[in-house]
XYZ file of C-alpha atoms in Angstrom:
532
model
C 0.000 0.000 0.000
C 0.930 3.670 -0.302
C 1.288 4.157 3.486
C 3.663 1.202 3.907
C 5.707 2.443 0.935
C 5.985 5.903 2.532
C 7.077 4.357 5.828
C 9.776 2.334 4.070
C 11.057 5.455 2.299
C 11.169 7.347 5.613
C 13.071 4.500 7.268
C 15.542 4.361 4.392
C 15.994 8.122 4.583
C 16.592 8.019 8.331
C 19.071 5.182 7.836
C 20.956 7.244 5.262
C 21.063 10.198 7.661
C 22.422 8.051 10.488
C 24.983 6.455 8.222
C 26.082 9.861 6.992
C 26.437 11.100 10.562
C 28.550 8.066 11.450
C 30.797 8.573 8.399
C 31.313 12.270 9.077
C 31.649 12.056 12.833
C 35.326 11.227 12.579
C 36.282 13.736 9.881
C 34.005 16.686 10.469
C 35.567 19.712 12.233
C 34.242 20.550 15.671
C 33.800 24.260 15.003
C 31.682 23.731 11.901
C 29.608 21.108 13.705
C 28.949 23.687 16.426
C 27.839 26.278 13.852
C 25.461 23.760 12.288
C 23.927 23.021 15.672
C 23.544 26.766 16.246
C 21.784 26.856 12.874
C 19.031 24.611 14.217
C 20.707 21.420 12.998
C 20.406 22.468 9.351
C 23.444 21.991 7.175
C 24.852 24.855 5.111
C 24.538 25.089 1.350
C 27.463 24.110 -0.855
C 27.997 27.762 -1.789
C 28.531 28.736 1.852
C 30.964 25.879 2.290
C 32.860 26.997 -0.805
C 33.190 30.532 0.478
C 34.401 29.238 3.841
C 36.932 26.944 2.158
C 38.282 29.792 0.038
C 38.525 32.045 3.091
C 40.153 29.484 5.385
C 42.696 28.253 2.850
C 43.442 31.886 1.937
C 44.140 32.600 5.605
C 46.261 29.473 5.892
C 48.599 30.190 3.012
C 48.726 33.900 3.784
C 50.332 32.910 7.078
C 52.662 30.425 5.383
C 54.063 33.243 3.258
C 54.023 35.806 6.066
C 56.432 33.551 7.987
C 58.726 33.192 4.942
C 59.185 36.904 4.347
C 61.090 38.116 7.464
C 64.502 36.669 6.400
C 64.532 38.907 3.321
C 63.672 42.001 5.376
C 66.285 41.492 8.105
C 69.178 40.575 5.766
C 70.547 44.112 5.651
C 70.323 44.353 9.457
C 72.184 41.093 9.972
C 74.806 42.107 7.386
C 74.904 45.934 7.120
C 76.898 47.776 4.480
C 79.825 50.102 5.182
C 77.600 53.167 5.476
C 75.449 51.529 8.140
C 78.527 50.318 10.013
C 79.789 53.888 10.181
C 76.517 54.750 11.920
C 77.233 52.123 14.583
C 75.193 49.230 13.177
C 77.478 46.237 13.537
C 75.095 43.549 12.338
C 74.743 40.086 13.815
C 77.490 37.502 13.790
C 78.163 35.254 11.924
C 76.325 37.113 9.123
C 78.207 40.396 9.604
C 81.536 39.012 8.372
C 83.055 39.246 4.867
C 81.148 36.123 3.790
C 77.864 37.464 5.167
C 75.913 37.270 1.911
C 77.036 33.690 1.323
C 75.982 32.695 4.843
C 72.620 34.390 4.364
C 72.271 32.473 1.098
C 73.074 29.275 3.007
C 70.270 30.033 5.440
C 67.871 30.450 2.509
C 68.964 27.252 0.812
C 68.710 25.289 4.092
C 65.060 26.251 4.343
C 64.208 25.874 0.664
C 66.064 22.580 0.143
C 64.214 21.046 3.091
C 60.989 22.565 1.750
C 61.451 21.141 -1.745
C 62.423 17.662 -0.517
C 59.610 17.647 2.031
C 57.158 18.690 -0.679
C 57.508 15.391 -2.542
C 56.674 13.425 0.607
C 54.041 15.830 1.929
C 51.819 15.464 -1.121
C 51.686 11.688 -0.861
C 51.181 11.796 2.924
C 48.458 14.427 2.532
C 46.602 12.216 0.042
C 46.800 9.357 2.555
C 45.424 11.101 5.643
C 43.019 13.805 6.817
C 44.232 16.996 5.113
C 42.776 19.198 7.839
C 44.863 17.528 10.535
C 47.891 17.419 8.249
C 47.579 21.153 7.556
C 47.119 21.943 11.248
C 50.259 20.033 12.234
C 52.218 21.792 9.504
C 51.081 25.269 10.552
C 51.745 24.811 14.254
C 55.136 23.182 13.631
C 56.120 25.884 11.167
C 55.113 28.647 13.547
C 57.148 27.045 16.327
C 60.399 26.906 14.343
C 59.939 30.412 12.928
C 59.679 31.631 16.528
C 62.849 29.696 17.409
C 64.770 31.590 14.715
C 63.663 34.892 16.218
C 64.540 33.741 19.743
C 68.208 33.770 18.700
C 68.033 37.546 19.168
C 66.940 37.217 22.819
C 69.168 34.204 23.574
C 72.183 35.930 21.939
C 72.905 32.988 19.632
C 75.482 33.475 16.858
C 76.096 29.946 15.602
C 75.239 28.519 12.175
C 74.791 25.194 13.975
C 71.649 26.748 15.451
C 70.295 28.698 12.498
C 70.674 25.966 9.854
C 68.824 23.144 11.725
C 66.032 25.549 12.691
C 65.606 26.592 9.057
C 65.647 22.961 7.911
C 62.847 22.018 10.306
C 60.876 25.134 9.354
C 61.201 24.120 5.686
C 59.950 20.600 6.395
C 56.829 21.847 8.156
C 56.245 24.564 5.537
C 56.114 21.877 2.844
C 52.781 20.667 4.228
C 50.946 23.791 3.148
C 50.734 24.050 -0.604
C 49.698 20.480 -1.539
C 47.055 20.609 1.186
C 45.379 23.914 0.330
C 45.387 23.294 -3.448
C 43.931 19.829 -2.896
C 41.173 21.164 -0.644
C 40.203 23.943 -3.076
C 40.374 21.513 -5.993
C 37.965 19.213 -4.138
C 35.322 21.935 -3.969
C 35.503 23.468 -7.454
C 35.045 22.100 -10.948
C 37.319 23.000 -13.845
C 35.215 25.800 -15.343
C 36.409 29.246 -14.154
C 39.068 27.487 -12.069
C 41.818 29.740 -13.436
C 40.007 32.948 -12.422
C 38.864 31.621 -9.037
C 42.324 30.325 -8.175
C 43.958 33.442 -9.613
C 42.002 35.567 -7.153
C 42.501 33.044 -4.365
C 46.245 32.866 -5.037
C 46.550 36.499 -3.932
C 47.241 34.950 -0.518
C 50.874 34.556 -1.608
C 51.319 38.286 -2.144
C 49.123 39.252 0.809
C 51.272 37.027 3.029
C 54.452 38.576 1.650
C 53.066 42.058 2.282
C 51.946 41.172 5.813
C 55.291 39.581 6.668
C 57.169 42.558 5.203
C 55.160 45.141 7.134
C 55.469 43.249 10.435
C 59.208 42.797 9.985
C 59.750 46.411 8.895
C 57.797 47.674 11.898
C 59.907 45.576 14.256
C 63.116 46.852 12.654
C 62.037 50.390 13.435
C 62.251 49.293 17.078
C 65.678 47.711 16.389
C 64.346 44.255 17.237
C 64.791 41.785 14.388
C 63.833 38.840 16.615
C 60.206 39.954 16.847
C 60.132 40.062 13.028
C 60.004 36.264 13.246
C 58.193 35.688 16.532
C 55.044 37.692 15.743
C 54.357 35.933 12.384
C 55.220 32.587 14.017
C 52.625 33.053 16.748
C 50.005 34.192 14.229
C 50.780 31.104 12.152
C 50.241 28.689 15.056
C 46.991 30.377 16.124
C 45.712 30.246 12.532
C 46.518 26.519 12.453
C 44.220 25.931 15.415
C 41.488 27.944 13.664
C 41.863 25.793 10.524
C 41.511 22.646 12.612
C 38.211 23.883 14.035
C 36.468 24.912 10.809
C 38.011 23.587 7.570
C 35.884 21.011 5.709
C 38.202 19.169 3.326
C 35.731 17.690 0.840
C 32.096 18.325 -0.183
C 31.214 14.713 0.602
C 32.446 15.201 4.189
C 29.607 17.719 4.527
C 27.041 15.631 2.686
C 27.338 17.418 -0.666
C 28.146 15.885 -4.025
C 31.663 16.307 -5.393
C 31.947 18.458 -8.557
C 34.227 15.744 -9.986
C 31.712 12.907 -9.435
C 29.552 13.100 -12.564
C 27.428 10.126 -11.577
C 26.245 11.874 -8.442
C 24.669 14.558 -10.603
C 22.296 12.021 -12.004
C 21.557 9.691 -9.116
C 20.726 9.809 -5.441
C 17.937 11.377 -3.490
C 17.801 14.533 -1.425
C 17.749 14.689 2.337
C 15.510 17.396 3.635
C 16.909 20.407 5.500
C 14.924 19.735 8.642
C 17.138 16.766 9.443
C 19.601 17.220 12.297
C 23.303 17.942 12.123
C 25.407 17.097 9.076
C 22.671 16.327 6.572
C 22.582 18.187 3.279
C 20.900 21.482 2.576
C 19.415 22.493 -0.708
C 21.951 24.656 -2.554
C 21.206 28.331 -2.533
C 22.673 31.610 -3.615
C 23.900 32.799 -6.967
C 27.243 34.438 -6.214
C 29.480 31.392 -6.113
C 27.529 29.231 -8.515
C 27.820 31.951 -11.124
C 31.580 31.354 -11.061
C 31.300 27.586 -11.101
C 30.566 25.242 -13.951
C 27.155 23.887 -14.816
C 28.268 20.620 -13.267
C 28.893 22.491 -10.023
C 25.437 24.019 -10.157
C 23.825 20.623 -10.507
C 25.937 19.397 -7.631
C 24.681 22.182 -5.381
C 21.562 20.128 -4.688
C 23.280 17.463 -2.620
C 22.263 13.889 -2.281
C 23.578 11.211 -0.026
C 21.780 8.291 -1.498
C 22.979 6.168 -4.374
C 26.306 6.995 -5.935
C 26.922 10.105 -3.825
C 27.007 7.985 -0.696
C 29.119 5.332 -2.377
C 31.395 8.070 -3.715
C 32.094 9.120 -0.143
C 33.050 5.600 0.828
C 35.101 5.150 -2.341
C 37.033 8.346 -1.714
C 37.998 7.306 1.795
C 38.867 3.753 0.790
C 40.782 4.426 -2.454
C 44.554 4.361 -2.357
C 46.684 7.426 -2.993
C 48.218 7.649 -6.460
C 51.943 6.847 -6.580
C 54.624 9.153 -7.985
C 55.151 7.035 -11.081
C 51.481 7.127 -12.018
C 51.298 10.869 -11.340
C 54.347 11.541 -13.528
C 52.645 9.770 -16.436
C 49.827 12.320 -16.460
C 50.299 14.435 -19.625
C 51.822 17.814 -18.817
C 53.035 17.092 -15.276
C 56.730 16.819 -16.180
C 56.673 19.818 -18.536
C 54.951 22.158 -16.106
C 57.135 20.898 -13.244
C 60.286 21.872 -15.152
C 58.753 25.181 -16.205
C 57.913 25.964 -12.582
C 61.521 25.149 -11.629
C 62.667 28.221 -13.563
C 59.708 30.540 -12.906
C 59.881 29.876 -9.176
C 63.659 30.435 -9.257
C 62.942 33.969 -10.449
C 60.003 34.573 -8.098
C 61.846 33.414 -4.986
C 64.958 35.389 -5.855
C 62.746 38.469 -5.589
C 61.038 37.115 -2.477
C 64.303 36.667 -0.576
C 66.557 39.374 -2.020
C 64.438 42.269 -3.336
C 64.444 44.308 -0.063
C 68.208 43.783 0.224
C 68.705 44.851 -3.404
C 66.555 47.962 -2.948
C 68.409 48.940 0.208
C 71.769 48.680 -1.613
C 70.600 50.522 -4.769
C 70.560 54.288 -5.152
C 67.086 55.483 -6.177
C 66.750 59.070 -7.323
C 70.074 59.919 -5.656
C 69.132 58.448 -2.270
C 69.562 55.172 -0.377
C 66.671 53.784 1.645
C 66.819 52.310 5.143
C 66.189 48.604 5.651
C 62.691 49.299 6.990
C 61.754 51.575 4.071
C 63.225 49.128 1.543
C 61.100 46.358 3.042
C 57.987 48.481 2.804
C 58.743 49.504 -0.788
C 59.246 45.871 -1.813
C 55.584 45.158 -1.023
C 54.661 46.910 -4.279
C 56.190 43.986 -6.168
C 53.711 41.723 -4.357
C 50.812 44.032 -5.141
C 51.751 43.644 -8.796
C 51.834 39.903 -8.165
C 48.191 39.950 -7.055
C 47.212 41.593 -10.344
C 49.382 39.141 -12.298
C 47.818 36.065 -10.719
C 44.270 37.280 -11.372
C 45.056 38.406 -14.921
C 46.790 35.140 -15.824
C 43.889 33.130 -14.422
C 41.304 35.203 -16.270
C 43.106 35.001 -19.616
C 43.745 31.262 -19.300
C 40.022 30.672 -18.608
C 38.840 32.993 -21.368
C 40.983 31.403 -24.070
C 41.388 27.953 -22.480
C 45.140 28.382 -22.948
C 47.117 27.749 -19.759
C 50.400 27.157 -21.651
C 50.103 30.155 -23.978
C 49.371 32.525 -21.108
C 52.227 31.160 -18.983
C 54.707 31.389 -21.877
C 53.549 34.877 -22.825
C 54.084 36.171 -19.307
C 57.586 34.719 -18.876
C 58.747 36.032 -22.262
C 57.366 39.502 -21.493
C 59.068 39.546 -18.100
C 62.561 39.477 -19.648
C 62.552 43.020 -21.133
C 60.730 44.362 -18.071
C 63.365 42.965 -15.701
C 66.036 44.544 -17.908
C 64.300 47.919 -17.749
C 63.937 47.636 -13.963
C 67.645 46.941 -13.530
C 68.868 49.624 -15.950
C 66.413 52.457 -15.272
C 64.883 51.725 -11.858
C 67.434 53.987 -10.190
C 66.354 57.104 -12.114
C 63.545 58.053 -9.753
C 61.195 56.568 -7.205
C 58.231 56.682 -9.609
C 60.140 54.860 -12.362
C 61.350 52.265 -9.851
C 57.835 51.653 -8.549
C 56.373 51.385 -12.061
C 58.857 48.803 -13.322
C 58.817 46.913 -10.006
C 55.047 46.493 -10.053
C 55.046 45.500 -13.731
C 57.773 42.953 -12.974
C 55.583 41.622 -10.153
C 52.685 41.157 -12.586
C 54.760 39.221 -15.122
C 56.912 37.197 -12.687
C 54.112 36.076 -10.362
C 51.451 35.545 -13.067
C 52.752 32.252 -14.520
C 54.047 31.109 -11.127
C 50.566 31.562 -9.651
C 48.818 29.947 -12.622
C 50.991 26.827 -12.680
C 50.870 26.233 -8.931
C 47.083 26.624 -8.751
C 44.835 26.072 -11.773
C 47.311 23.979 -13.781
C 48.098 21.750 -10.785
C 44.395 21.318 -10.024
C 43.646 20.528 -13.698
C 46.332 17.848 -13.848
C 45.427 16.457 -10.420
C 41.894 15.765 -11.674
C 42.977 14.664 -15.169
C 40.716 12.242 -17.027
C 43.540 9.653 -17.137
C 43.094 9.182 -13.376
C 39.654 7.664 -14.003
C 38.006 9.433 -11.092
C 40.608 8.637 -8.423
C 40.163 11.489 -5.946
C 43.438 10.857 -4.140
C 45.837 12.300 -6.698
C 45.489 16.046 -6.397
C 47.900 16.620 -3.522
C 50.454 14.221 -5.032
C 50.410 15.982 -8.420
C 50.539 19.387 -6.737
C 53.498 18.235 -4.640
C 55.415 16.984 -7.686
C 54.917 20.239 -9.582
C 55.559 22.583 -6.675
C 58.301 20.346 -5.253
C 60.212 20.581 -8.521
C 59.586 24.313 -8.573
C 60.851 24.589 -5.010
C 64.208 23.128 -6.027
C 64.523 26.119 -8.349
C 63.319 28.324 -5.489
C 66.211 27.020 -3.387
C 68.816 27.422 -6.125
C 67.853 30.990 -7.102
C 68.402 32.695 -3.717
C 71.522 30.587 -3.096
C 73.094 31.636 -6.415
C 72.067 35.231 -5.769
C 73.920 35.258 -2.455
C 76.983 33.655 -4.016
C 77.063 35.849 -7.144
C 76.443 39.115 -5.294
C 79.151 38.399 -2.709
C 81.769 37.105 -5.169
C 81.323 39.582 -8.018
C 79.707 42.521 -6.191
C 77.761 43.091 -9.407
C 73.976 42.705 -9.496
C 74.010 42.676 -13.306
C 75.197 39.074 -13.128
C 72.211 38.198 -10.911
C 69.832 39.687 -13.468
C 71.540 37.748 -16.296
C 70.632 34.615 -14.336
C 66.999 35.771 -14.095
C 66.768 36.546 -17.838
C 68.097 33.076 -18.677
C 65.734 31.315 -16.296
C 62.682 33.033 -17.803
C 63.833 32.252 -21.336
C 64.240 28.539 -20.565
C 60.835 28.468 -18.835
C 59.175 29.812 -21.959
C 61.000 27.413 -24.274
C 59.947 24.421 -22.174
C 56.301 25.215 -22.908
C 56.773 25.422 -26.679
C 55.266 22.007 -27.459
C 52.204 22.635 -25.286
C 51.786 26.138 -26.732
C 51.796 24.759 -30.290
C 49.251 22.131 -29.262
C 46.935 24.814 -27.848
C 47.326 26.903 -31.013
C 46.371 23.925 -33.188
C 43.333 23.305 -31.001
C 42.222 26.943 -31.254
C 42.702 26.974 -35.040
C 40.713 23.744 -35.391
C 37.789 25.365 -33.601
């Protein structure tokens, strides 16, 4: 009869709700569970979750970069030039000696080498465990070791046997960040508009650099370089605890269908909103869905029956993709090598730009270390524009390779103009610096975000959801080797030759090679566009 059929459907629905609650009990963050209970037991729509994921991961990686920036700001305080020494600023041993720049370069490479090596392992580990917990551990550990570096000021430590191990451990914990946040964002968004969304989201890199620069510069005004590290370190650890309370790693953890699970768009029933905690809400709101693909829009009406429920189980039971399988994905090796050279350039600016500005006459004047650090933030503001512009253009023309290659080729003449004419006046310096930021950070941001997410959800993976962090780690890990080599060579070249022209020759060459590496993919995209 009709009544017995209705009762059976209600029982099945209640069983699905209970099963969903049991599945999510272990993985669901306590803070978000509390907010749902405060919301009368009604779950949030997928759009609200997406906004929260973007905000939380933005906060997370902003702090990762804020804790990386202080070394570049304090370099000229640790190793002052002759003019500063005449004013009574003796620096900080062992960096104040004749090999100071080389030792500062060694500090950079200690961090970045550990970061790049750790990246390859972090991606695979992150795909094998709860990314929220993995990210929390990384943030707290990173904050702790950044604080330890700053404590050398208060403990009066002058030994490389202290600074190098601290930087190595900081690099290891920092390597947890990028594979985790890209994987989480990739879980929540489909491919359409991914370049623009991630281009805007990737502004966290520049915002973190700006925040770290301003904190460090402010502390230097009080002649306390130790607090330049301690304040960002504490903020990092506190942010890690916040992430642990609220970050939802995957739509299916919250009872919503994954944008990558096409079968869930066609099957499975809805669970009404009046069900208690952790059941799905009907998707609402236009703002985020207008940026997402049509697949995402269909997924915004979540279902936990049928394939959506089985997709949840499959995701948590599937094995992480190995390195060999990830390397076979078309484009992974090419973009990894390209990022090696683009990140070499980007991180040379990250670690040495304030030092370079402080040692360069601009409009007939030399800036203090604090003012040079503040001025360097304009490069990062240009980087925000570059990341958004690269993402927008790559989405509009469906040409990730062409956009990346175009930016790196265009950066070569701009870097030349910055080196040759940036000293004419402050306005000229600012103009070329910001334009360099646009062109240097644009392809770096695009490859580490949208390209990595595209390849991590490539069709050759046949729906395996546990590949995104591994692919991201391979690409960014390879890039991080270049990030380690660039600052190290900069320290060596600048100390041995005392000529920054040689450093810029290195940057021109790196950008040229990065563009050439993409030639085959660029030609492929051109043929595809012509065929259309």
